[in-house]
Every structure is written in structure tokens, then in C-alpha cells.
Tab-separated table of C-alpha atoms and ligand atoms in Angstrom:
chain	number	residue	atom	x	y	z
I	1	MET	CA	-81.537	-123.054	75.958
I	2	GLU	CA	-82.729	-119.424	75.814
I	3	LEU	CA	-80.581	-116.418	76.448
I	4	VAL	CA	-82.874	-113.577	77.717
I	5	LEU	CA	-81.758	-110.098	77.729
I	6	GLU	CA	-82.678	-106.351	78.580
I	7	LYS	CA	-81.865	-102.881	77.329
I	8	ALA	CA	-78.658	-101.980	79.377
I	9	SER	CA	-77.552	-98.377	79.914
I	10	LYS	CA	-73.480	-98.723	79.549
I	11	LEU	CA	-70.770	-101.396	79.789
I	12	LYS	CA	-67.655	-100.685	82.226
I	13	GLY	CA	-64.667	-102.609	83.549
I	14	ASN	CA	-61.661	-104.352	82.483
I	15	ILE	CA	-62.017	-108.208	80.800
I	16	PHE	CA	-59.997	-110.946	79.307
I	17	VAL	CA	-61.695	-113.135	76.522
I	18	PRO	CA	-60.970	-116.782	75.937
I	19	GLY	CA	-57.912	-117.787	73.739
I	20	ASP	CA	-58.252	-117.331	69.809
I	21	LYS	CA	-59.916	-120.312	68.358
I	22	SER	CA	-58.033	-120.350	64.856
I	23	ILE	CA	-54.776	-120.299	66.816
I	24	SER	CA	-55.952	-122.907	69.402
I	25	HIS	CA	-57.147	-125.593	66.454
I	26	ARG	CA	-53.958	-125.165	64.900
I	27	SER	CA	-51.505	-125.608	68.163
I	28	LEU	CA	-53.107	-128.896	68.505
I	29	ILE	CA	-52.403	-130.286	65.104
I	30	LEU	CA	-49.004	-129.058	64.979
I	31	GLY	CA	-48.165	-129.849	68.373
I	32	SER	CA	-49.126	-133.399	67.553
I	33	ILE	CA	-46.941	-134.006	64.385
I	34	ALA	CA	-43.853	-131.975	66.123
I	35	ARG	CA	-41.265	-133.613	67.270
I	36	GLY	CA	-40.822	-133.099	71.115
I	37	GLU	CA	-42.838	-131.167	73.833
I	38	THR	CA	-45.467	-128.644	72.958
I	39	ARG	CA	-46.836	-126.743	75.928
I	40	ILE	CA	-49.689	-124.403	75.030
I	41	SER	CA	-51.131	-121.584	77.240
I	42	ASN	CA	-54.332	-119.735	77.136
I	43	PHE	CA	-55.881	-122.493	75.013
I	44	LEU	CA	-59.631	-122.238	73.948
I	45	ASN	CA	-61.487	-124.779	75.873
I	46	SER	CA	-64.911	-124.625	73.740
I	47	LEU	CA	-66.833	-127.133	71.606
I	48	ASP	CA	-64.997	-126.679	68.390
I	49	CYS	CA	-61.205	-126.580	69.664
I	50	LEU	CA	-62.312	-129.870	71.856
I	51	LYS	CA	-63.302	-131.490	68.724
I	52	THR	CA	-59.755	-131.010	67.168
I	53	LEU	CA	-58.368	-132.380	70.353
I	54	GLU	CA	-60.569	-135.439	70.420
I	55	CYS	CA	-59.884	-136.160	66.730
I	56	MET	CA	-56.058	-135.727	67.594
I	57	GLN	CA	-56.481	-138.208	70.521
I	58	ALA	CA	-58.056	-140.490	68.311
I	59	LEU	CA	-55.065	-140.553	65.751
I	60	GLY	CA	-52.875	-141.275	68.357
I	61	ALA	CA	-51.293	-137.794	69.774
I	62	GLU	CA	-50.990	-137.495	73.477
I	63	VAL	CA	-52.903	-134.306	74.322
I	64	GLU	CA	-53.634	-133.617	77.876
I	65	LEU	CA	-55.558	-130.930	78.577
I	66	GLY	CA	-55.081	-129.077	82.179
I	67	LYS	CA	-57.409	-127.195	84.130
I	68	ASP	CA	-55.949	-123.709	83.565
I	69	ASN	CA	-56.628	-124.146	79.724
I	70	SER	CA	-53.240	-125.345	79.290
I	71	VAL	CA	-52.347	-128.006	77.156
I	72	LYS	CA	-49.417	-130.437	77.052
I	73	ILE	CA	-48.673	-132.394	74.031
I	74	LYS	CA	-46.008	-135.313	73.618
I	75	GLY	CA	-45.494	-134.703	69.705
I	76	LYS	CA	-45.325	-138.005	67.448
I	77	GLY	CA	-43.217	-136.611	64.601
I	78	LEU	CA	-44.295	-135.732	60.932
I	79	TYR	CA	-44.938	-139.724	60.683
I	80	GLY	CA	-46.317	-140.765	64.181
I	81	LEU	CA	-50.088	-140.679	63.818
I	82	GLN	CA	-51.914	-143.739	63.559
I	83	GLU	CA	-54.790	-145.136	61.783
I	84	PRO	CA	-58.275	-143.966	64.434
I	85	LYS	CA	-60.122	-146.814	64.968
I	86	ASP	CA	-63.290	-144.992	64.286
I	87	ILE	CA	-64.821	-142.010	62.367
I	88	LEU	CA	-63.488	-138.753	63.353
I	89	ASP	CA	-66.352	-136.542	64.098
I	90	VAL	CA	-65.701	-132.692	63.952
I	91	GLY	CA	-69.146	-131.577	65.374
I	92	ASN	CA	-70.053	-127.977	64.115
I	93	SER	CA	-66.368	-127.326	63.376
I	94	GLY	CA	-65.297	-126.208	59.878
I	95	THR	CA	-62.228	-125.237	60.873
I	96	THR	CA	-61.693	-128.725	62.126
I	97	ILE	CA	-62.834	-131.166	59.085
I	98	ARG	CA	-60.876	-128.755	56.214
I	99	LEU	CA	-57.609	-128.809	57.815
I	100	LEU	CA	-57.905	-132.302	58.872
I	101	ALA	CA	-58.598	-133.174	55.340
I	102	GLY	CA	-55.421	-131.432	54.293
I	103	LEU	CA	-53.744	-133.536	57.280
I	104	LEU	CA	-55.215	-137.106	56.533
I	105	SER	CA	-54.235	-136.640	52.983
I	106	GLY	CA	-50.661	-137.411	53.517
I	107	GLN	CA	-50.928	-140.009	56.064
I	108	ASP	CA	-50.208	-143.941	55.243
I	109	PHE	CA	-53.849	-145.159	56.527
I	110	TYR	CA	-57.277	-144.474	55.865
I	111	SER	CA	-59.712	-142.051	58.010
I	112	VAL	CA	-63.155	-141.095	57.766
I	113	LEU	CA	-64.550	-137.483	58.658
I	114	ARG	CA	-67.987	-136.536	59.705
I	115	GLY	CA	-69.910	-133.749	61.271
I	116	ASP	CA	-73.355	-132.319	62.287
I	117	ALA	CA	-76.119	-131.089	60.142
I	118	SER	CA	-74.286	-127.696	59.629
I	119	ILE	CA	-71.261	-129.160	58.472
I	120	ARG	CA	-72.881	-131.741	55.843
I	121	LYS	CA	-74.101	-128.695	53.884
I	122	ARG	CA	-70.805	-126.724	53.766
I	123	PRO	CA	-68.669	-126.663	50.823
I	124	MET	CA	-65.874	-129.158	50.777
I	125	LYS	CA	-64.809	-129.235	47.104
I	126	ARG	CA	-62.853	-126.141	47.732
I	127	VAL	CA	-60.196	-128.460	49.801
I	128	VAL	CA	-60.958	-131.926	47.956
I	129	GLU	CA	-60.094	-130.307	44.867
I	130	PRO	CA	-56.604	-128.941	45.232
I	131	LEU	CA	-55.998	-131.743	47.508
I	132	ARG	CA	-56.718	-134.473	44.630
I	133	LEU	CA	-54.362	-132.348	42.431
I	134	MET	CA	-51.606	-133.270	44.860
I	135	GLY	CA	-52.523	-136.753	44.541
I	136	ALA	CA	-54.978	-137.179	47.605
I	137	ASP	CA	-57.343	-140.186	47.461
I	138	ILE	CA	-60.052	-138.341	49.223
I	139	TRP	CA	-64.248	-138.658	48.450
I	140	GLY	CA	-67.001	-137.310	49.548
I	141	ARG	CA	-71.017	-136.865	48.766
I	142	LYS	CA	-71.387	-135.301	45.372
I	143	ASP	CA	-67.821	-136.283	44.223
I	144	GLY	CA	-66.269	-134.639	47.119
I	145	GLN	CA	-68.772	-131.626	47.679
I	146	PHE	CA	-70.149	-132.499	51.242
I	147	ALA	CA	-69.198	-134.407	54.030
I	148	PRO	CA	-68.528	-136.944	55.349
I	149	LEU	CA	-64.991	-137.257	53.774
I	150	SER	CA	-63.402	-140.370	53.488
I	151	VAL	CA	-59.263	-140.083	53.165
I	152	ARG	CA	-57.098	-143.131	52.000
I	153	GLY	CA	-53.849	-141.553	52.766
I	154	ASN	CA	-51.429	-141.214	49.651
I	155	LYS	CA	-47.773	-140.005	48.812
I	156	LEU	CA	-48.398	-136.353	47.912
I	157	ASN	CA	-46.636	-134.189	45.101
I	158	PRO	CA	-46.183	-130.788	45.914
I	159	LEU	CA	-48.413	-127.909	44.451
I	160	HIS	CA	-48.728	-125.014	42.798
I	161	TYR	CA	-52.202	-123.091	43.532
I	162	THR	CA	-53.574	-119.868	43.247
I	163	LEU	CA	-56.823	-119.923	45.892
I	164	PRO	CA	-60.170	-119.271	43.948
I	165	VAL	CA	-61.300	-117.858	47.083
I	166	ALA	CA	-59.552	-116.155	50.190
I	167	SER	CA	-59.794	-118.683	52.774
I	168	ALA	CA	-57.541	-119.473	55.332
I	169	GLN	CA	-59.006	-122.834	55.793
I	170	VAL	CA	-58.401	-124.040	52.205
I	171	LYS	CA	-54.890	-122.433	52.546
I	172	THR	CA	-54.134	-124.130	55.687
I	173	ALA	CA	-55.127	-127.784	54.225
I	174	LEU	CA	-52.837	-127.363	51.624
I	175	LEU	CA	-49.792	-126.350	53.828
I	176	PHE	CA	-50.916	-128.841	56.574
I	177	ALA	CA	-50.785	-131.812	52.809
I	178	GLY	CA	-47.717	-129.699	51.875
I	179	LEU	CA	-45.718	-131.022	54.818
I	180	TYR	CA	-45.993	-134.549	53.523
I	181	ALA	CA	-45.201	-133.574	49.721
I	182	LYS	CA	-41.959	-134.349	48.455
I	183	GLY	CA	-40.548	-130.688	47.108
I	184	GLU	CA	-41.897	-127.372	47.363
I	185	THR	CA	-45.598	-126.253	47.400
I	186	VAL	CA	-46.336	-122.809	46.556
I	187	ILE	CA	-49.596	-121.085	47.335
I	188	LYS	CA	-51.064	-117.605	46.034
I	189	GLU	CA	-53.941	-115.984	47.493
I	190	PRO	CA	-56.555	-113.186	45.789
I	191	LEU	CA	-56.516	-111.595	48.962
I	192	PRO	CA	-54.708	-112.207	52.359
I	193	ALA	CA	-56.791	-114.532	54.321
I	194	ARG	CA	-55.521	-115.029	58.386
I	195	ASP	CA	-52.071	-116.281	58.399
I	196	HIS	CA	-51.980	-118.133	61.891
I	197	THR	CA	-51.000	-121.208	60.086
I	198	GLU	CA	-47.817	-119.642	58.420
I	199	ARG	CA	-46.732	-117.741	61.662
I	200	MET	CA	-47.057	-121.067	63.713
I	201	LEU	CA	-45.036	-123.141	61.007
I	202	GLU	CA	-42.393	-120.790	61.269
I	203	ILE	CA	-41.991	-121.138	64.932
I	204	THR	CA	-42.303	-124.754	64.657
I	205	GLN	CA	-39.315	-124.459	62.316
I	206	ALA	CA	-40.898	-125.712	59.094
I	207	ASP	CA	-39.248	-125.019	55.788
I	208	ILE	CA	-41.341	-122.468	54.934
I	209	LYS	CA	-40.870	-118.765	53.094
I	210	ILE	CA	-43.129	-116.141	53.344
I	211	SER	CA	-43.648	-113.108	51.192
I	212	PRO	CA	-46.567	-110.808	50.268
I	213	SER	CA	-47.216	-112.452	46.938
I	214	GLU	CA	-46.803	-116.123	47.864
I	215	ILE	CA	-46.054	-118.900	50.568
I	216	LYS	CA	-43.484	-121.675	49.822
I	217	LEU	CA	-43.209	-125.047	51.950
I	218	THR	CA	-40.961	-127.629	51.218
I	219	GLY	CA	-42.104	-130.773	52.635
I	220	GLY	CA	-40.530	-133.710	54.824
I	221	LYS	CA	-39.019	-131.663	57.250
I	222	GLU	CA	-39.543	-132.528	60.857
I	223	LEU	CA	-41.481	-129.611	63.133
I	224	ARG	CA	-39.881	-128.924	66.554
I	225	GLY	CA	-42.597	-128.668	69.656
I	226	THR	CA	-42.668	-125.303	71.183
I	227	ASP	CA	-44.189	-123.283	74.016
I	228	ILE	CA	-47.291	-121.713	72.193
I	229	PHE	CA	-48.987	-118.514	74.176
I	230	ILE	CA	-52.695	-118.041	72.594
I	231	PRO	CA	-53.851	-114.532	72.487
I	232	GLY	CA	-57.417	-113.478	73.362
I	233	ASP	CA	-59.699	-113.999	70.507
I	234	ILE	CA	-60.472	-110.952	68.539
I	235	SER	CA	-63.313	-112.274	67.012
I	236	SER	CA	-64.776	-112.766	70.845
I	237	ALA	CA	-63.641	-109.311	71.808
I	238	ALA	CA	-65.436	-108.029	68.945
I	239	TYR	CA	-68.798	-108.458	70.748
I	240	PHE	CA	-67.763	-106.257	73.644
I	241	ILE	CA	-66.096	-103.697	71.182
I	242	ALA	CA	-69.302	-103.091	69.086
I	243	ALA	CA	-71.332	-103.032	72.142
I	244	ALA	CA	-69.078	-100.612	74.175
I	245	SER	CA	-68.957	-98.493	70.751
I	246	ILE	CA	-72.889	-98.148	70.580
I	247	LEU	CA	-74.049	-98.126	74.458
I	248	LYS	CA	-73.813	-94.289	75.474
I	249	GLY	CA	-71.170	-93.742	78.679
I	250	SER	CA	-69.282	-97.246	78.143
I	251	GLN	CA	-65.728	-97.355	78.794
I	252	ILE	CA	-64.294	-100.681	78.706
I	253	THR	CA	-60.381	-102.098	78.495
I	254	ILE	CA	-60.214	-105.789	76.986
I	255	LYS	CA	-56.533	-107.314	77.828
I	256	GLN	CA	-54.250	-109.374	75.605
I	257	VAL	CA	-56.365	-109.497	72.451
I	258	GLY	CA	-54.610	-110.594	69.257
I	259	VAL	CA	-54.457	-108.027	66.729
I	260	ASN	CA	-52.712	-110.128	63.996
I	261	PRO	CA	-53.360	-107.551	60.743
I	262	THR	CA	-55.052	-110.372	59.200
I	263	ARG	CA	-57.709	-109.950	61.685
I	264	THR	CA	-58.270	-106.568	62.754
I	265	GLY	CA	-60.553	-105.242	60.001
I	266	ILE	CA	-63.459	-104.846	62.704
I	267	ILE	CA	-60.946	-102.500	64.346
I	268	GLU	CA	-60.103	-100.569	61.296
I	269	MET	CA	-63.953	-100.494	59.996
I	270	LEU	CA	-65.392	-99.602	63.717
I	271	ASN	CA	-62.720	-96.394	63.707
I	272	LYS	CA	-64.030	-95.754	60.224
I	273	MET	CA	-67.361	-95.388	61.443
I	274	GLY	CA	-66.338	-93.160	64.058
I	275	ALA	CA	-65.391	-95.587	66.801
I	276	LYS	CA	-62.883	-94.904	70.070
I	277	ILE	CA	-60.689	-97.879	70.050
I	278	ASP	CA	-56.986	-97.132	71.605
I	279	ILE	CA	-54.469	-100.286	70.914
I	280	LEU	CA	-52.223	-100.157	74.142
I	281	ASN	CA	-49.462	-102.227	75.252
I	282	TYR	CA	-48.504	-104.034	72.092
I	283	LYS	CA	-46.189	-106.700	71.923
I	284	ILE	CA	-45.521	-110.115	69.918
I	285	LYS	CA	-45.533	-113.420	71.770
I	286	SER	CA	-45.174	-116.848	70.071
I	287	ASN	CA	-44.912	-114.970	66.541
I	288	GLU	CA	-48.611	-113.251	67.163
I	289	PRO	CA	-48.753	-109.783	68.102
I	290	GLN	CA	-51.112	-109.123	70.974
I	291	ALA	CA	-52.440	-105.733	72.803
I	292	ASP	CA	-55.096	-104.196	75.069
I	293	LEU	CA	-57.793	-102.596	73.504
I	294	MET	CA	-59.749	-99.641	75.256
I	295	VAL	CA	-62.924	-98.775	74.006
I	296	GLU	CA	-65.333	-95.810	74.305
I	297	TYR	CA	-68.915	-95.103	73.486
I	298	SER	CA	-68.890	-92.705	70.287
I	299	LYS	CA	-71.324	-91.441	67.881
I	300	LEU	CA	-70.872	-93.581	64.591
I	301	LYS	CA	-71.611	-93.075	61.020
I	302	GLY	CA	-72.307	-95.384	58.092
I	303	VAL	CA	-69.401	-97.049	56.271
I	304	GLU	CA	-68.788	-98.803	52.696
I	305	ILE	CA	-67.177	-102.694	53.265
I	306	LYS	CA	-66.189	-104.198	49.760
I	307	LYS	CA	-64.965	-106.940	48.617
I	308	GLU	CA	-61.011	-106.784	49.324
I	309	ASN	CA	-61.963	-105.649	53.135
I	310	ILE	CA	-64.026	-108.957	53.690
I	311	PRO	CA	-61.298	-111.548	54.961
I	312	PHE	CA	-60.242	-109.312	57.556
I	313	LEU	CA	-63.404	-109.085	59.231
I	314	ILE	CA	-65.366	-111.931	57.690
I	315	ASP	CA	-66.573	-113.558	61.280
I	316	GLU	CA	-67.528	-109.971	62.557
I	317	LEU	CA	-69.816	-109.038	59.569
I	318	PRO	CA	-72.792	-109.964	61.091
I	319	LEU	CA	-71.902	-107.391	64.174
I	320	ILE	CA	-71.313	-104.760	61.679
I	321	ALA	CA	-74.866	-105.083	60.878
I	322	VAL	CA	-75.758	-104.242	64.251
I	323	ALA	CA	-73.337	-101.575	65.072
I	324	ALA	CA	-74.845	-100.149	61.653
I	325	THR	CA	-78.198	-100.113	63.166
I	326	GLN	CA	-76.983	-97.170	65.448
I	327	ALA	CA	-75.139	-95.397	62.947
I	328	GLN	CA	-76.054	-92.153	61.387
I	329	GLY	CA	-76.745	-92.756	57.657
I	330	LYS	CA	-76.049	-95.985	54.940
I	331	THR	CA	-73.673	-98.846	55.814
I	332	VAL	CA	-73.318	-101.205	52.830
I	333	VAL	CA	-71.367	-104.615	52.692
I	334	SER	CA	-70.948	-106.335	49.344
I	335	GLY	CA	-68.437	-108.973	47.764
I	336	ALA	CA	-69.344	-111.154	51.395
I	337	ARG	CA	-71.015	-114.124	49.429
I	338	GLU	CA	-69.007	-116.388	51.436
I	339	LEU	CA	-70.805	-115.477	54.669
I	340	ARG	CA	-73.981	-117.887	53.057
I	341	VAL	CA	-71.997	-120.964	53.653
I	342	LYS	CA	-70.650	-120.382	57.301
I	343	GLU	CA	-72.367	-122.206	60.295
I	344	THR	CA	-75.297	-120.951	58.747
I	345	ASP	CA	-76.462	-118.410	55.985
I	346	ARG	CA	-75.320	-115.495	58.098
I	347	ILE	CA	-76.757	-112.735	55.425
I	348	LYS	CA	-80.087	-114.267	55.406
I	349	ALA	CA	-80.381	-114.916	59.366
I	350	ILE	CA	-79.073	-111.524	60.574
I	351	VAL	CA	-81.101	-109.643	58.074
I	352	SER	CA	-84.222	-111.565	59.260
I	353	GLU	CA	-83.578	-111.313	62.730
I	354	LEU	CA	-82.603	-107.589	62.996
I	355	LYS	CA	-85.759	-106.878	60.914
I	356	LYS	CA	-87.769	-108.533	63.762
I	357	MET	CA	-86.222	-106.039	66.262
I	358	GLY	CA	-87.196	-102.871	64.000
I	359	ALA	CA	-83.757	-102.426	62.201
I	360	ASP	CA	-83.838	-101.218	58.094
I	361	ILE	CA	-81.926	-103.479	56.793
I	362	LYS	CA	-81.945	-105.078	53.426
I	363	GLU	CA	-80.627	-108.663	52.079
I	364	ARG	CA	-78.213	-108.476	49.240
I	365	GLU	CA	-77.244	-111.585	47.355
I	366	ASP	CA	-73.652	-110.754	48.451
I	367	GLY	CA	-74.017	-108.733	51.613
I	368	PHE	CA	-76.507	-106.185	52.886
I	369	ILE	CA	-77.420	-102.606	53.246
I	370	VAL	CA	-78.415	-100.596	56.778
I	371	GLU	CA	-79.939	-97.324	57.133
I	372	GLY	CA	-79.619	-95.993	60.483
I	373	PRO	CA	-79.739	-95.224	63.150
I	374	SER	CA	-83.172	-97.035	64.003
I	375	LYS	CA	-84.792	-97.318	67.561
I	376	LEU	CA	-84.858	-101.151	68.349
I	377	LYS	CA	-87.440	-103.225	70.141
I	378	GLY	CA	-86.883	-106.961	71.889
I	379	ALA	CA	-87.937	-109.709	70.018
I	380	VAL	CA	-87.998	-113.296	70.408
I	381	CYS	CA	-84.801	-114.373	67.907
I	382	GLU	CA	-83.532	-117.458	66.502
I	383	SER	CA	-79.658	-118.360	66.763
I	384	TYR	CA	-79.888	-120.431	63.926
I	385	ASN	CA	-77.304	-122.673	65.988
I	386	ASP	CA	-74.753	-120.280	64.975
I	387	HIS	CA	-72.403	-118.906	67.935
I	388	ARG	CA	-71.904	-115.780	65.859
I	389	ILE	CA	-75.429	-115.238	65.281
I	390	ALA	CA	-76.357	-115.545	68.766
I	391	MET	CA	-73.666	-113.237	70.538
I	392	SER	CA	-74.329	-110.557	67.714
I	393	LEU	CA	-78.165	-110.925	68.663
I	394	ALA	CA	-77.135	-110.356	72.175
I	395	VAL	CA	-75.499	-107.334	71.544
I	396	THR	CA	-78.584	-106.020	69.683
I	397	ALA	CA	-80.512	-106.884	72.799
I	398	LEU	CA	-78.636	-104.418	75.080
I	399	LEU	CA	-79.999	-101.751	72.640
I	400	ALA	CA	-83.333	-102.580	72.315
I	401	GLU	CA	-86.343	-101.825	74.423
I	402	GLY	CA	-87.901	-104.148	76.366
I	403	LYS	CA	-86.870	-108.120	76.311
I	404	THR	CA	-85.007	-110.081	74.160
I	405	VAL	CA	-85.290	-113.847	73.937
I	406	ILE	CA	-82.412	-115.598	71.954
I	407	ARG	CA	-83.227	-119.458	71.089
I	408	ASN	CA	-80.776	-122.108	71.009
I	409	SER	CA	-78.063	-120.017	72.841
I	410	GLU	CA	-76.031	-122.948	74.186
I	411	CYS	CA	-74.234	-122.861	70.629
I	412	ILE	CA	-72.574	-119.612	71.983
I	413	ASP	CA	-70.182	-122.480	73.767
I	414	ILE	CA	-68.838	-123.605	69.949
I	415	SER	CA	-66.444	-120.467	70.390
I	416	PHE	CA	-67.184	-118.570	73.739
I	417	PRO	CA	-67.663	-120.357	76.696
I	418	GLY	CA	-68.360	-117.625	79.642
I	419	PHE	CA	-70.021	-115.159	77.112
I	420	GLU	CA	-72.900	-114.529	79.192
I	421	LYS	CA	-71.085	-114.055	82.404
I	422	ILE	CA	-68.422	-111.161	80.967
I	423	LEU	CA	-71.306	-109.625	79.343
I	424	GLN	CA	-73.168	-109.567	83.010
I	425	ASN	CA	-70.101	-107.941	84.804
I	426	LEU	CA	-69.666	-105.301	82.118
I	427	ILE	CA	-73.331	-104.588	82.569
I	428	ASN	CA	-73.390	-104.806	86.529
I	429	PHE	CA	-70.069	-102.719	86.878
K	1	S3P	C1	-61.038	-120.016	59.750
K	1	S3P	C2	-60.975	-119.284	58.656
K	1	S3P	C3	-62.184	-118.638	57.939
K	1	S3P	C4	-63.305	-118.162	59.427
K	1	S3P	C5	-63.393	-119.420	60.332
K	1	S3P	C6	-62.019	-119.799	61.075
K	1	S3P	C7	-59.590	-120.424	60.084
K	1	S3P	O1	-63.089	-119.267	57.398
K	1	S3P	O2	-64.399	-118.030	58.873
K	1	S3P	O3	-64.107	-118.782	61.398
K	1	S3P	O4	-59.607	-120.819	61.663
K	1	S3P	O5	-58.930	-120.985	59.155
K	1	S3P	P1	-62.968	-119.452	55.724
K	1	S3P	O6	-61.317	-120.374	55.658
K	1	S3P	O7	-63.581	-120.567	55.340
K	1	S3P	O8	-62.950	-118.192	55.194
């Protein structure tokens, strides 16, 4: 599929974005191994989350997806999953494969996880290595570096571990394995990665203690099913936040967006660039903060983003590059090497496509440098089958003279089905 977009004048209107992807994955997995019923509302019905749903069903969980993005799960309890009869397919979802690697390590059965061409290139040693330290019997190509992964469930020991990279997927894999370990698992992070797992473990009554320096989890305790409301995904809202910030005359409100402080780096950095983003109606639901975000056009200036900022806006960095093309002065992003091992090499991808459209952007080993502002022109662009690259280019297209074609745009459904429709509503308000 190709997404064809033209230059737009401004964005106006009030919108909702679909539920948070990270929280949706976690709610399915924890609901399946909790005791009692879990009712999820505003679940993200996207390709990635459906992969987790299918995997949990293949593991014997009773998960039912309703029409209105609600999900009902009859929990099986900590020890109630069953050996899957076939290979578990995670599709394009890095979150699914890494989180399930942790969960499956502690089961008393054998399972295999496979994924698409992108998944088969992404680093798995980061979960395999610490899981092996816990006693997991887990294998993959190149001694566990690459999927497919095979897991023969084992009795696990608790782990004291400092993550070498700030990664919520690795942290979560270890916490899920820790639920099955006898004793206390202690995890320290170099920088705080998104903490949705810890928050959900709290409301499902796990034996967890969270402090700024470490997370302590004692295994063996049954979790309790609960009602989980999922806020709108700030990573999806980000495309409209950035677009409204750079299109003259725009004013939009995005309702009920998750504003967990481990995810709001995009708001902080855009504000630092001079954006006008107001946070209204702040409340906490299901242990996660949410708010309405009101965004108005504003003149932006360049910004410096360093290693310590990266985890708070890791998925929004391609979009920062787009905003930087319209900002006065230099934007420098460094310490973001992790971007090279996402669904595609996001540094290479965004630099090459923005260059095609006339941006002044240079690739760095661990980031990029953008000199703005630039007049952009429409082009035929590649999505690299990466949803975040495709949507970042869609925002760029709104600024570019003429027509922009984004190839293989169907990948947008990985995280944001309905993206184009919402965008068109804001354009035609
Ligand atoms: C995610 C964690 C991040 C993020 C990804 C979702 C999660 O990945 O980029 O989109 O749900 O835990 P890393 O853990 O690799 O940083």
C-alpha cells in the first residue's frame, strides 16, 4: 500500500488516539497469569498486540476480544499456562518476543518463538544472557543472539542484575521470569526505562517494591485479576503533537493520553524547542497518569538531546528529526545508538528519507544533526516496513511542497490502525 499526502495548511480539532501499545501487551500477559477475571478497556487492537493475544491463547489463556476494544480474560493463575502445540509467531513485535522469552523461561513446558525478517535481525542476547543467569534453558541462532528462540521451561533462581542498556523490554522479561523464581529478584537500571510493568504488577498485587534505585520482586505469589483502563498512546499522539507544533495556525486537543513520566520526553523536548503544549485534566487511572493535551502552533528552535534523555523519547526520535527541520538552528541527537536495532535502523532510515525531501540532516553513529529551518519538497519515500518511520514521514509530507508518496505504508497498522483517518479529520476540520 502507498500513502499519498499533500502539503496541508493547519490541523484543527479534538481527537482520541488508540490505547497504549506497551500497556496493552502487558495487560494481556499479566491478565492471563493472574487469578480471577481481568477486564481491559481501550485495548490497542493493532497487529503487534494481536500477536501477543494469539500467543497467550496458544498458551491456553482464555482471552476474548470485544467489539469496543475491550478484552475479557479468565486468568489461569501463575502455573496454569499450557504447552503450545505449535511455534508461537510474534510477527514484527519485539515487545512480544522479549516479554514472552521471560515468561516462558519459568514454565514447565517447551516452546519456540519466531518472528518476521525484522525480528530475526534484532538482538536477543540482551534477554537470553540474564535469563540464563536465572537458570533458563533458552537458545537461539548464534548462541542466543537471534530468533527463533527455543525455551525449555526450568526452575528459576532469583537474580540481582544491573541492566547494561536501558530497556523496558529486558527489564520486563526479567520481572516476568522473576515471578517464577524462588526468592527476591533485584533489578537496577542505568537510566529509568518505561515503568508500565512495575505499575501493573502493583495493581495485580505482586510482591514488588519499587524505589528510585531498584526494583525488588519476590516470586511465587499469585497475581489478582483486575480492571485495567488503558490511556491513549503518547507515542501515537506524538505525530499529531509534532504536526500541530510545526503547521502554522494549528490548534488541537488530544484526549486521555498516557502521561507516565517515563514516556513524556517528547513533550519536554518539544517544549524546550519552544512548542506550546498544555497538560489538562490530569488524573490517575489503573495506576497510570493520563491527561488531555492541547497543542498550538509555535515557532521552534533547535535543541540538544543527549544519552540521558533518550529512554524518555526513544520511539519519538525520528519525529524529533522531522520537527527539527522546521526549527531555527541546530538540533543534535547523540547517545541514541539503540535506534539502529529497532524495527529497522531508524537513524539510517529517517536521515535518508528526510534528505530526499530537502532536509539538512547528517547521520552520526549514535544519532543525527539537523540544521533548520528547511523548505521541504514532496518525494517518493520508503517506510522500511517500520510504522514509526512511515508516520514520521506522513507528518513531514504535510510540510512539503507537492505530493509525497510513502511506500509500504500498511506497516502503520502495527501500532496505529486508523492513523490516516484521524489525520484527514484534523486536516479537513
Ligand atoms: C517497549 C520498550 C522500548 C520501546 C518499544 C516498546 C516496551 O524498547 O522502544 O517500542 O513496551 O517495553 P526497548 O526495551 O528495546 O528500549
